[in-house]
CSV table of C-alpha atoms in Angstrom, one decimal:
chain,number,residue,atom,x,y,z
A,1,MET,CA,-0.2,-2.8,14.9
A,2,ARG,CA,0.7,-6.0,14.5
A,3,LEU,CA,-0.1,-7.8,11.3
A,4,GLY,CA,-2.2,-10.3,12.6
A,5,GLU,CA,-4.1,-7.1,14.0
A,6,LEU,CA,-4.2,-5.4,11.1
A,7,LEU,CA,-5.5,-8.5,9.1
A,8,LEU,CA,-8.3,-8.7,11.7
A,9,GLN,CA,-9.1,-5.2,11.0
A,10,GLU,CA,-9.6,-5.3,8.0
A,11,ASN,CA,-11.3,-8.4,8.0
A,12,VAL,CA,-9.1,-9.9,5.3
A,13,ILE,CA,-9.4,-12.9,7.4
A,14,THR,CA,-10.7,-14.8,10.7
A,15,PRO,CA,-9.6,-15.5,13.9
A,16,GLU,CA,-9.7,-19.0,13.0
A,17,ALA,CA,-7.2,-18.5,10.0
A,18,LEU,CA,-5.2,-16.4,12.1
A,19,GLU,CA,-5.2,-19.1,15.0
A,20,GLU,CA,-4.9,-21.9,11.6
A,21,ALA,CA,-1.6,-19.6,10.3
A,22,LEU,CA,0.0,-18.5,14.4
A,23,GLU,CA,0.4,-22.6,14.3
A,24,SER,CA,1.9,-22.9,11.4
A,25,GLN,CA,4.3,-20.8,11.6
A,26,VAL,CA,5.4,-22.3,15.3
A,27,VAL,CA,6.0,-25.4,13.6
A,28,HIS,CA,7.6,-24.5,9.8
A,29,GLY,CA,9.0,-21.4,10.7
A,30,GLY,CA,8.6,-17.8,8.6
A,31,ARG,CA,6.9,-15.4,8.7
A,32,LEU,CA,3.1,-14.7,9.4
A,33,GLY,CA,2.3,-13.4,5.8
A,34,THR,CA,4.4,-16.4,4.1
A,35,ASN,CA,2.4,-19.3,6.2
A,36,LEU,CA,-1.1,-17.2,5.4
A,37,VAL,CA,-0.3,-17.3,1.2
A,38,GLU,CA,1.2,-20.9,1.8
A,39,LEU,CA,-2.7,-21.8,3.8
A,40,GLY,CA,-4.3,-20.4,0.8
A,41,LEU,CA,-5.8,-17.8,3.8
A,42,LEU,CA,-4.6,-14.5,1.3
A,43,SER,CA,-3.2,-13.6,-1.4
A,44,GLU,CA,0.2,-12.4,-1.9
A,45,GLN,CA,-0.9,-9.2,-3.9
A,46,GLU,CA,-2.9,-8.9,-0.3
A,47,LEU,CA,-0.2,-9.5,2.5
A,48,ALA,CA,2.0,-6.7,-0.3
A,49,ARG,CA,-0.7,-4.4,0.6
A,50,LEU,CA,-1.2,-4.8,3.8
A,51,LEU,CA,2.5,-5.1,4.7
A,52,GLY,CA,2.6,-1.7,2.7
A,53,LYS,CA,-0.3,-0.6,5.6
A,54,GLN,CA,1.7,-1.5,8.2
A,55,HIS,CA,4.5,0.5,7.9
A,56,ASN,CA,3.4,3.3,5.7
A,57,VAL,CA,5.9,2.7,2.9
A,58,ALA,CA,5.6,1.3,-0.7
A,59,SER,CA,4.9,-2.3,-1.2
A,60,ALA,CA,5.4,-4.6,-4.2
A,61,SER,CA,4.6,-7.9,-5.2
A,62,GLY,CA,5.1,-10.2,-8.3
A,63,GLU,CA,7.9,-11.0,-10.1
A,64,MET,CA,10.5,-8.6,-9.9
A,65,VAL,CA,14.2,-8.3,-11.9
A,66,PRO,CA,16.4,-5.5,-10.8
A,67,ASP,CA,18.7,-3.2,-12.2
A,68,PRO,CA,22.0,-4.4,-12.9
A,69,ARG,CA,23.7,-1.2,-12.1
A,70,ALA,CA,21.6,-0.8,-8.4
A,71,LEU,CA,23.1,-4.7,-7.6
A,72,GLU,CA,26.6,-2.9,-8.8
A,73,LEU,CA,26.5,-0.6,-6.0
A,74,VAL,CA,25.9,-2.5,-2.9
A,75,ASP,CA,27.6,-5.5,-1.2
A,76,ILE,CA,25.7,-9.1,-2.3
A,77,ASN,CA,26.7,-10.7,1.2
A,78,GLU,CA,25.7,-7.5,3.1
A,79,ALA,CA,22.4,-7.5,1.5
A,80,ASP,CA,22.1,-11.3,1.6
A,81,GLU,CA,22.6,-10.8,5.4
A,82,LYS,CA,20.7,-8.0,5.5
A,83,ASP,CA,17.7,-8.9,3.7
A,84,TYR,CA,17.5,-6.4,1.1
A,85,LEU,CA,17.5,-5.7,-2.0
A,86,PRO,CA,18.3,-2.6,-4.5
A,87,MET,CA,15.6,-2.4,-7.5
A,88,ARG,CA,16.1,0.4,-9.3
A,89,VAL,CA,18.8,3.7,-9.0
A,90,ASP,CA,18.6,7.0,-11.0
A,91,ALA,CA,21.1,10.2,-10.1
A,92,THR,CA,20.1,10.7,-6.8
A,93,ARG,CA,17.6,7.8,-5.2
A,94,MET,CA,17.4,4.3,-5.0
A,95,SER,CA,14.5,2.0,-4.6
A,96,VAL,CA,15.7,-1.0,-2.4
A,97,ALA,CA,13.3,-4.1,-1.6
A,98,VAL,CA,12.8,-4.5,2.3
A,99,ILE,CA,11.3,-7.5,4.3
A,100,ASN,CA,11.9,-4.4,7.2
A,101,PRO,CA,11.8,-1.6,6.7
A,102,GLN,CA,12.0,-0.5,10.3
A,103,ASP,CA,15.3,-1.1,10.5
A,104,LEU,CA,16.9,2.2,10.1
A,105,GLU,CA,19.9,1.6,10.9
A,106,THR,CA,21.0,-0.6,7.5
A,107,LEU,CA,18.8,1.7,5.2
A,108,ASP,CA,21.4,4.6,6.6
A,109,ALA,CA,24.5,3.0,6.0
A,110,LEU,CA,23.4,1.4,2.9
A,111,ALA,CA,22.6,5.5,1.7
A,112,PHE,CA,25.7,6.6,3.1
A,113,ARG,CA,28.0,4.2,1.1
A,114,THR,CA,26.0,4.9,-2.2
A,115,GLY,CA,25.4,9.0,-1.7
A,116,LYS,CA,21.9,8.0,-2.9
A,117,ARG,CA,18.5,8.4,-1.3
A,118,VAL,CA,16.9,5.3,0.2
A,119,VAL,CA,13.4,4.7,-0.7
A,120,PRO,CA,12.4,1.3,1.2
A,121,VAL,CA,9.8,-0.7,-0.8
A,122,VAL,CA,8.5,-3.8,1.3
A,123,ILE,CA,8.0,-7.6,-0.1
A,124,PRO,CA,6.6,-10.1,0.9
A,125,GLU,CA,9.3,-12.9,3.0
A,126,PHE,CA,9.4,-15.8,0.3
A,127,ARG,CA,9.6,-12.9,-2.8
A,128,MET,CA,12.9,-11.4,-0.8
A,129,ASN,CA,14.3,-15.8,-0.4
A,130,GLN,CA,13.5,-15.6,-4.1
A,131,LEU,CA,15.1,-13.2,-4.8
A,132,GLN,CA,18.4,-14.1,-2.7
A,133,ARG,CA,18.5,-17.2,-4.4
A,134,ARG,CA,18.7,-15.7,-7.6
A,135,TYR,CA,21.2,-12.8,-7.4
A,136,CYS,CA,23.1,-13.5,-4.1
A,137,LYS,CA,23.2,-17.2,-4.7
A,138,ALA,CA,22.1,-17.4,-0.9
A,139,PHE,CA,21.3,-20.6,0.7
A,140,ARG,CA,17.3,-20.3,2.1
A,141,ALA,CA,15.6,-23.4,2.7
A,142,MET,CA,13.0,-24.6,0.0
A,143,ARG,CA,9.7,-24.2,1.3
A,144,ALA,CA,5.9,-25.2,-0.1
A,145,ILE,CA,5.2,-22.4,-1.7
A,146,ASP,CA,8.6,-22.0,-3.8
A,147,MET,CA,7.4,-25.3,-5.6
A,148,ASN,CA,3.6,-23.6,-6.2
A,149,ALA,CA,2.1,-26.3,-3.7
A,150,VAL,CA,0.0,-23.6,-2.1
A,151,ARG,CA,-3.5,-25.1,-0.5
A,152,PRO,CA,-6.1,-23.6,-2.2
A,153,SER,CA,-8.6,-21.7,-0.2
A,154,ARG,CA,-11.7,-22.8,1.9
A,155,ALA,CA,-13.7,-21.8,-1.3
A,156,GLN,CA,-11.5,-23.9,-4.1
A,157,GLN,CA,-11.0,-26.4,-1.7
A,158,GLU,CA,-14.8,-26.6,-1.2
A,159,ALA,CA,-15.4,-26.7,-5.2
A,160,GLN,CA,-12.9,-29.6,-5.6
A,161,LYS,CA,-14.5,-32.6,-3.6
A,162,ALA,CA,-17.1,-32.8,-6.2
A,163,ALA,CA,-13.9,-33.6,-8.4
A,164,ALA,CA,-12.0,-35.1,-6.4
A,165,ALA,CA,-13.0,-38.6,-6.9
A,166,GLU,CA,-12.3,-38.5,-11.2
A,167,GLN,CA,-9.3,-36.9,-11.0
A,168,SER,CA,-5.3,-38.3,-9.1
A,169,PRO,CA,-4.9,-37.0,-5.3
A,170,ASP,CA,-1.2,-35.8,-7.2
A,171,LEU,CA,-1.1,-32.2,-7.9
A,172,ILE,CA,1.9,-32.8,-10.6
A,173,SER,CA,3.6,-35.6,-12.1
A,174,GLU,CA,7.3,-36.8,-10.7
A,175,GLU,CA,8.8,-34.9,-14.2
A,176,GLU,CA,7.0,-31.6,-13.7
A,177,PHE,CA,8.2,-31.6,-10.0
A,178,GLN,CA,12.0,-32.1,-10.9
A,179,SER,CA,11.1,-29.4,-13.6
A,180,LEU,CA,10.0,-27.4,-10.7
A,181,TYR,CA,12.1,-27.8,-7.9
A,182,ALA,CA,15.2,-26.9,-10.3
A,183,ARG,CA,13.4,-23.6,-10.9
A,184,ALA,CA,12.8,-22.5,-6.9
A,185,LEU,CA,16.5,-23.7,-6.3
A,186,THR,CA,17.6,-20.4,-8.1
A,187,GLY,CA,14.8,-18.5,-7.8
A,188,GLY,CA,12.0,-19.6,-9.6
A,189,GLY,CA,11.3,-17.5,-12.7
A,190,ALA,CA,11.2,-19.8,-15.5
A,191,PRO,CA,9.1,-19.4,-18.2
A,192,PRO,CA,5.5,-22.3,-18.1
A,193,GLY,CA,6.3,-24.5,-20.6
A,194,ALA,CA,10.3,-24.5,-20.6
A,195,GLU,CA,12.6,-27.8,-20.8
A,196,PRO,CA,13.0,-29.3,-17.6
A,197,VAL,CA,16.4,-29.2,-15.8
A,198,LEU,CA,17.1,-33.5,-15.8
A,199,ASP,CA,20.6,-33.0,-13.5
A,200,LEU,CA,19.9,-31.1,-10.6
A,201,VAL,CA,22.7,-32.1,-8.7
A,202,GLU,CA,24.7,-31.0,-11.8
A,203,MET,CA,22.9,-27.1,-11.2
A,204,VAL,CA,23.2,-27.1,-7.9
A,205,GLU,CA,27.1,-27.3,-7.5
A,206,ASP,CA,27.5,-25.1,-10.7
A,207,GLU,CA,25.2,-22.7,-9.7
A,208,ALA,CA,24.4,-21.7,-12.6
A,209,PRO,CA,22.3,-18.5,-12.9
A,210,ALA,CA,18.6,-18.5,-13.7
A,211,PRO,CA,17.0,-17.0,-16.4
A,212,ILE,CA,15.8,-13.1,-16.6
A,213,VAL,CA,11.8,-13.1,-16.5
A,214,GLU,CA,11.0,-9.5,-16.9
A,215,GLY,CA,7.7,-7.8,-14.5
A,216,TYR,CA,8.0,-5.7,-11.3
A,217,VAL,CA,4.7,-4.8,-9.2
A,218,THR,CA,4.7,-2.1,-7.6
A,219,GLU,CA,0.9,-1.4,-5.1
A,220,ALA,CA,2.2,2.2,-4.3
A,221,PRO,CA,4.6,3.3,-6.9
A,222,VAL,CA,7.6,5.6,-6.4
A,223,GLU,CA,8.7,7.2,-9.4
A,224,LEU,CA,11.7,7.7,-10.4
A,225,PRO,CA,13.1,10.7,-12.0
A,226,PRO,CA,15.3,10.2,-15.6
A,227,LEU,CA,18.8,9.7,-15.3
A,228,GLU,CA,19.6,13.7,-16.7
A,229,VAL,CA,22.3,13.6,-19.3
A,230,PRO,CA,23.9,16.8,-20.3
A,231,GLU,CA,23.8,18.1,-23.8
A,232,LEU,CA,27.2,17.6,-26.0
A,233,LEU,CA,28.4,20.8,-28.3
A,234,PRO,CA,29.0,20.5,-31.7
A,235,GLU,CA,32.7,19.1,-32.3
A,236,ALA,CA,32.9,22.7,-34.1
A,237,LEU,CA,31.9,25.0,-31.4
A,238,VAL,CA,34.0,23.7,-29.2
A,239,LEU,CA,37.3,24.0,-31.3
A,240,GLU,CA,36.3,27.3,-31.7
A,241,GLU,CA,35.6,28.6,-28.3
A,242,ALA,CA,38.6,26.7,-27.1
A,243,PRO,CA,42.1,29.0,-25.5
A,244,PRO,CA,44.9,28.9,-27.1
A,245,PRO,CA,47.2,26.7,-25.8
A,246,VAL,CA,49.8,27.5,-23.4
A,247,ALA,CA,52.9,25.9,-22.7
A,248,PRO,CA,52.9,24.0,-19.3
A,249,PRO,CA,55.3,24.8,-16.7
A,250,LYS,CA,58.6,23.8,-16.2
A,251,PRO,CA,58.6,21.2,-13.7
A,252,PRO,CA,60.4,21.4,-10.4
A,253,PRO,CA,63.5,20.2,-9.9
A,254,PRO,CA,63.5,16.2,-8.5
A,255,VAL,CA,63.1,15.1,-4.8
A,256,PRO,CA,64.6,12.2,-3.5
A,257,ALA,CA,62.0,9.4,-2.6
A,258,PRO,CA,62.1,8.3,0.7
A,259,PRO,CA,63.2,4.9,1.5
A,260,PRO,CA,60.5,2.7,1.2
A,261,VAL,CA,59.0,1.4,4.7
A,262,ALA,CA,57.1,-1.7,4.7
A,263,SER,CA,53.2,-0.9,4.9
A,264,VAL,CA,51.4,-2.9,8.0
A,265,ARG,CA,48.4,-4.0,7.5
A,266,PRO,CA,45.6,-4.9,10.5
A,267,ARG,CA,45.5,-8.6,10.4
A,268,ALA,CA,41.6,-9.9,9.6
A,269,PRO,CA,41.2,-11.5,13.3
A,270,VAL,CA,40.8,-15.1,12.7
A,271,VAL,CA,37.6,-17.0,13.3
A,272,ALA,CA,37.6,-20.1,15.2
A,273,PRO,CA,35.7,-23.0,13.2
A,274,GLU,CA,32.5,-23.7,16.1
A,275,PRO,CA,33.0,-27.1,17.8
A,276,PRO,CA,31.3,-29.6,16.8
A,277,PRO,CA,28.0,-30.6,18.6
A,278,THR,CA,28.5,-33.0,22.1
A,279,PRO,CA,25.5,-35.7,21.8
A,280,LEU,CA,23.1,-35.4,24.5
A,281,THR,CA,21.8,-38.3,26.7
A,282,PHE,CA,17.7,-39.0,26.3
A,283,ALA,CA,17.4,-37.8,29.7
A,284,GLU,CA,19.4,-34.4,28.8
A,285,ALA,CA,17.3,-34.6,25.2
A,286,GLN,CA,14.0,-35.0,27.4
A,287,ALA,CA,15.0,-32.1,29.8
A,288,GLU,CA,16.6,-29.2,27.0
A,289,LEU,CA,12.9,-30.3,24.8
A,290,GLY,CA,11.3,-28.8,28.4
A,291,ARG,CA,12.7,-26.0,27.8
A,292,SER,CA,12.8,-25.1,24.7
A,293,LEU,CA,11.4,-21.4,23.1
A,294,ASP,CA,11.3,-22.0,19.5
A,295,ARG,CA,11.9,-25.0,16.9
A,296,GLU,CA,15.3,-24.6,16.2
A,297,GLN,CA,16.0,-25.4,19.7
A,298,VAL,CA,13.7,-28.6,19.7
A,299,ALA,CA,15.7,-29.4,16.1
A,300,THR,CA,19.2,-28.6,17.7
A,301,THR,CA,18.3,-31.6,20.6
A,302,VAL,CA,16.4,-33.9,18.7
A,303,LEU,CA,20.0,-33.7,16.3
A,304,ARG,CA,22.3,-33.8,19.3
A,305,PHE,CA,20.5,-37.0,20.9
A,306,ALA,CA,20.3,-38.8,17.3
A,307,LEU,CA,24.7,-38.2,16.9
A,308,GLY,CA,25.6,-40.6,20.0
A,309,LYS,CA,23.3,-43.3,17.7
A,310,TRP,CA,23.9,-42.3,14.0
A,311,LYS,CA,26.7,-40.8,12.0
A,312,ARG,CA,23.9,-38.7,9.7
A,313,SER,CA,20.9,-37.2,11.0
A,314,LEU,CA,18.9,-35.0,9.6
A,315,LEU,CA,15.0,-33.3,10.1
A,316,LEU,CA,12.7,-32.7,7.5
A,317,SER,CA,9.7,-30.5,7.0
A,318,VAL,CA,6.5,-31.7,5.4
A,319,GLN,CA,3.8,-29.5,4.1
A,320,GLY,CA,1.5,-31.6,1.7
A,321,ASN,CA,2.9,-33.2,-1.0
A,322,LEU,CA,6.7,-31.9,-0.6
A,323,VAL,CA,8.6,-32.0,1.9
A,324,THR,CA,11.9,-30.4,2.5
A,325,GLY,CA,15.2,-30.4,3.9
A,326,TRP,CA,15.4,-27.7,7.3
A,327,ARG,CA,18.3,-28.9,9.5
A,328,GLY,CA,21.5,-31.2,9.7
A,329,MET,CA,24.5,-32.6,11.6
A,330,GLY,CA,27.3,-35.4,11.1
A,331,GLN,CA,29.2,-36.4,9.0
A,332,GLY,CA,30.0,-35.5,5.5
A,333,VAL,CA,26.8,-32.9,6.5
A,334,ARG,CA,26.2,-29.9,5.1
A,335,GLU,CA,23.4,-27.2,5.7
A,336,ALA,CA,24.2,-25.5,2.6
A,337,ALA,CA,22.9,-28.6,0.9
A,338,VAL,CA,20.3,-29.7,3.3
A,339,LYS,CA,18.4,-26.4,3.2
A,340,ARG,CA,18.6,-27.3,-0.9
A,341,ILE,CA,16.6,-30.7,-0.6
A,342,GLY,CA,12.7,-30.9,-2.4
A,343,ILE,CA,11.7,-34.0,-2.7
A,344,GLY,CA,8.1,-34.7,-4.0
A,345,LEU,CA,5.9,-37.3,-2.1
A,346,GLN,CA,3.6,-37.8,-6.2
A,347,ALA,CA,5.2,-41.1,-7.1
A,348,PRO,CA,5.6,-44.4,-4.6
A,349,SER,CA,8.8,-43.8,-2.0
A,350,THR,CA,9.7,-44.7,1.1
A,351,PHE,CA,9.1,-40.6,2.3
A,352,ARG,CA,6.0,-41.3,1.1
A,353,LEU,CA,5.4,-44.6,2.7
A,354,VAL,CA,6.3,-42.7,5.2
A,355,ARG,CA,4.2,-39.8,5.3
A,356,ASP,CA,1.2,-42.1,4.3
A,357,THR,CA,1.3,-44.6,7.3
A,358,ARG,CA,2.5,-42.7,9.5
A,359,SER,CA,4.6,-44.9,10.8
A,360,HIS,CA,8.4,-45.3,11.6
A,361,TYR,CA,10.6,-47.3,8.7
A,362,VAL,CA,13.5,-49.3,9.0
A,363,GLY,CA,15.2,-50.7,6.1
A,364,PRO,CA,16.7,-50.2,2.4
A,365,VAL,CA,15.9,-46.8,0.9
A,366,ARG,CA,13.9,-46.9,-2.3
A,367,ARG,CA,16.4,-46.5,-5.4
A,368,ASP,CA,14.6,-43.4,-7.5
A,369,ALA,CA,15.6,-40.3,-8.5
A,370,ALA,CA,14.4,-38.5,-5.4
A,371,SER,CA,16.1,-40.5,-3.1
A,372,GLY,CA,19.2,-40.7,-6.1
A,373,LEU,CA,19.4,-36.3,-5.3
A,374,PHE,CA,18.4,-36.8,-1.6
A,375,TYR,CA,22.3,-38.8,-1.5
A,376,LYS,CA,24.2,-36.9,-3.6
A,377,LEU,CA,23.1,-33.7,-2.1
A,378,LEU,CA,24.6,-35.4,1.3
A,379,GLY,CA,27.9,-36.3,-0.4
A,380,GLY,CA,27.8,-40.2,-0.5
A,381,ASP,CA,25.8,-42.8,-2.0
A,382,TYR,CA,23.1,-45.2,-0.4
A,383,PRO,CA,23.3,-46.5,2.9
A,384,THR,CA,22.4,-50.4,3.5
A,385,THR,CA,19.4,-49.3,6.2
A,386,ALA,CA,18.1,-46.2,7.4
A,387,VAL,CA,15.1,-45.0,10.0
A,388,ILE,CA,12.4,-42.6,9.1
A,389,LEU,CA,10.5,-41.1,11.7
A,390,PRO,CA,7.5,-39.3,11.5
A,391,LEU,CA,6.2,-36.3,13.9
A,392,LEU,CA,3.0,-35.5,14.3
A,393,VAL,CA,2.0,-32.5,15.9
A,394,ARG,CA,-1.8,-32.2,16.9
A,395,GLY,CA,-2.1,-35.0,14.8
A,396,LYS,CA,-0.3,-33.2,11.8
A,397,LEU,CA,2.5,-34.9,10.4
A,398,VAL,CA,5.2,-31.8,10.7
A,399,HIS,CA,8.7,-33.6,10.1
A,400,LEU,CA,10.4,-36.4,9.1
A,401,LEU,CA,13.8,-37.4,11.1
A,402,TYR,CA,16.2,-39.6,9.0
A,403,VAL,CA,18.7,-41.0,10.8
A,404,ASP,CA,21.7,-43.5,8.9
A,405,ASN,CA,25.4,-44.7,9.5
A,406,GLY,CA,26.7,-43.1,6.0
A,407,PRO,CA,27.1,-45.2,2.7
A,408,GLY,CA,27.0,-49.1,2.7
A,409,GLN,CA,26.4,-49.1,6.0
A,410,LEU,CA,23.8,-50.4,9.1
A,411,THR,CA,21.6,-48.5,10.3
A,412,PRO,CA,20.6,-50.4,14.6
A,413,PRO,CA,17.1,-50.9,14.1
A,414,ASP,CA,16.9,-50.0,17.9
A,415,VAL,CA,14.2,-46.6,18.2
A,416,GLY,CA,12.6,-46.8,20.9
A,417,GLU,CA,14.0,-44.0,22.6
A,418,LEU,CA,13.3,-41.8,19.2
A,419,LEU,CA,9.7,-42.6,19.5
A,420,ILE,CA,9.2,-41.7,23.3
A,421,LEU,CA,11.2,-38.5,22.4
A,422,SER,CA,8.8,-37.7,19.2
A,423,GLN,CA,6.3,-36.9,22.5
A,424,GLY,CA,8.5,-34.4,23.6
A,425,VAL,CA,8.2,-32.6,20.5
A,426,ASN,CA,4.6,-32.6,20.6
A,427,ARG,CA,4.7,-31.1,23.7
A,428,SER,CA,7.3,-28.7,23.2
A,429,TYR,CA,5.6,-26.9,20.2
A,430,GLU,CA,1.6,-27.6,22.0
A,431,ALA,CA,3.4,-25.2,24.1
A,432,MET,CA,5.1,-23.0,22.3
A,433,ILE,CA,1.8,-22.9,20.4
A,434,ARG,CA,0.4,-21.7,22.6
A,435,ARG,CA,2.4,-18.4,24.0
A,436,ARG,CA,2.3,-17.9,20.7
A,437,LYS,CA,-1.4,-17.2,20.5
A,438,SER,CA,-1.8,-15.9,24.1
A,439,ALA,CA,1.1,-12.8,22.4
């Protein structure tokens, strides 16, 4: 049974809430449960419980700290690739946090290599991403949930309307955002009241480990027996019962060693680097958008078109008061750096101006802390001018398309074709949403 069907069967959410989450999943990616929690339609604890019921395995939620002894038994690169993380280990068993308990091939291979009986424990996708950032140094795209930017539930929204006139629309200050962003980059978990990390760029480059926070909540706990340690006999008793020493046998005459033979190791296959993406013409980009089946194809098409006119282009995701990196192409643009972009929209900025006006912007980008970090992650200084274009789906701002010609360079202000292409993006998402709902 699919998660959406189980949610409706358990009367946990309404059909309208499921439809809203499916739309968000098409636009922002991730699993259905992640989008439900971000929209304030489901709690993490309830999501974990239902995931455990769906797969008939143990489940866990909340802050988690793996046993270092368990981490030593696995290759963290494979753990990142296969989306698992060992949590507890004893003499015979190892509990492993997973997001797909049905991946029996990975679990069986892990049991074979470690010699342990592997017990899967399903956890929400966003928790796995946070753990992977923290303990495997993985590059996972930032989301609103990583910044505690979860939309209040409908009941909470109604309760907040009365006080909205007296409160600032910004939920947190810029300093608080920078502190949250610094913690989210390493998987979160810093205790409340911790000093904010001021030099975020240095932290990103050095990949300093995050502080450990205790706590491992399991909905269906797996009891692991303590490790059995044999009792040591008293030293005197050991000496008394020890047999008398026996003279070692004479060693056999030495055998002349064979002449050395050069060892031949198979060379690792050389993987040729992927060729750079080729730019698309406007007509080609429109045709590709019409054939797009998922958000990644949409992103590739838009960025390849921009590549023919600008040196750098990025697609950013917008969720409330947060802008996060999604995809990028061009001069000096690294995928790992793009995934670490996080811009708060609490303070006035060029990105907030585009969000508020829902209109494209051409000109110099306002110099502030958020944009300074943005350009450092791109590996360069401010351009003379840039173009930022809002992308709307069903009237909601979901992405920002950013293009420029690199540090110190002017950006052509001709965005007519981009504006037309943005309508194609909206139609592609509309088609994907219809297919997702019908499935």
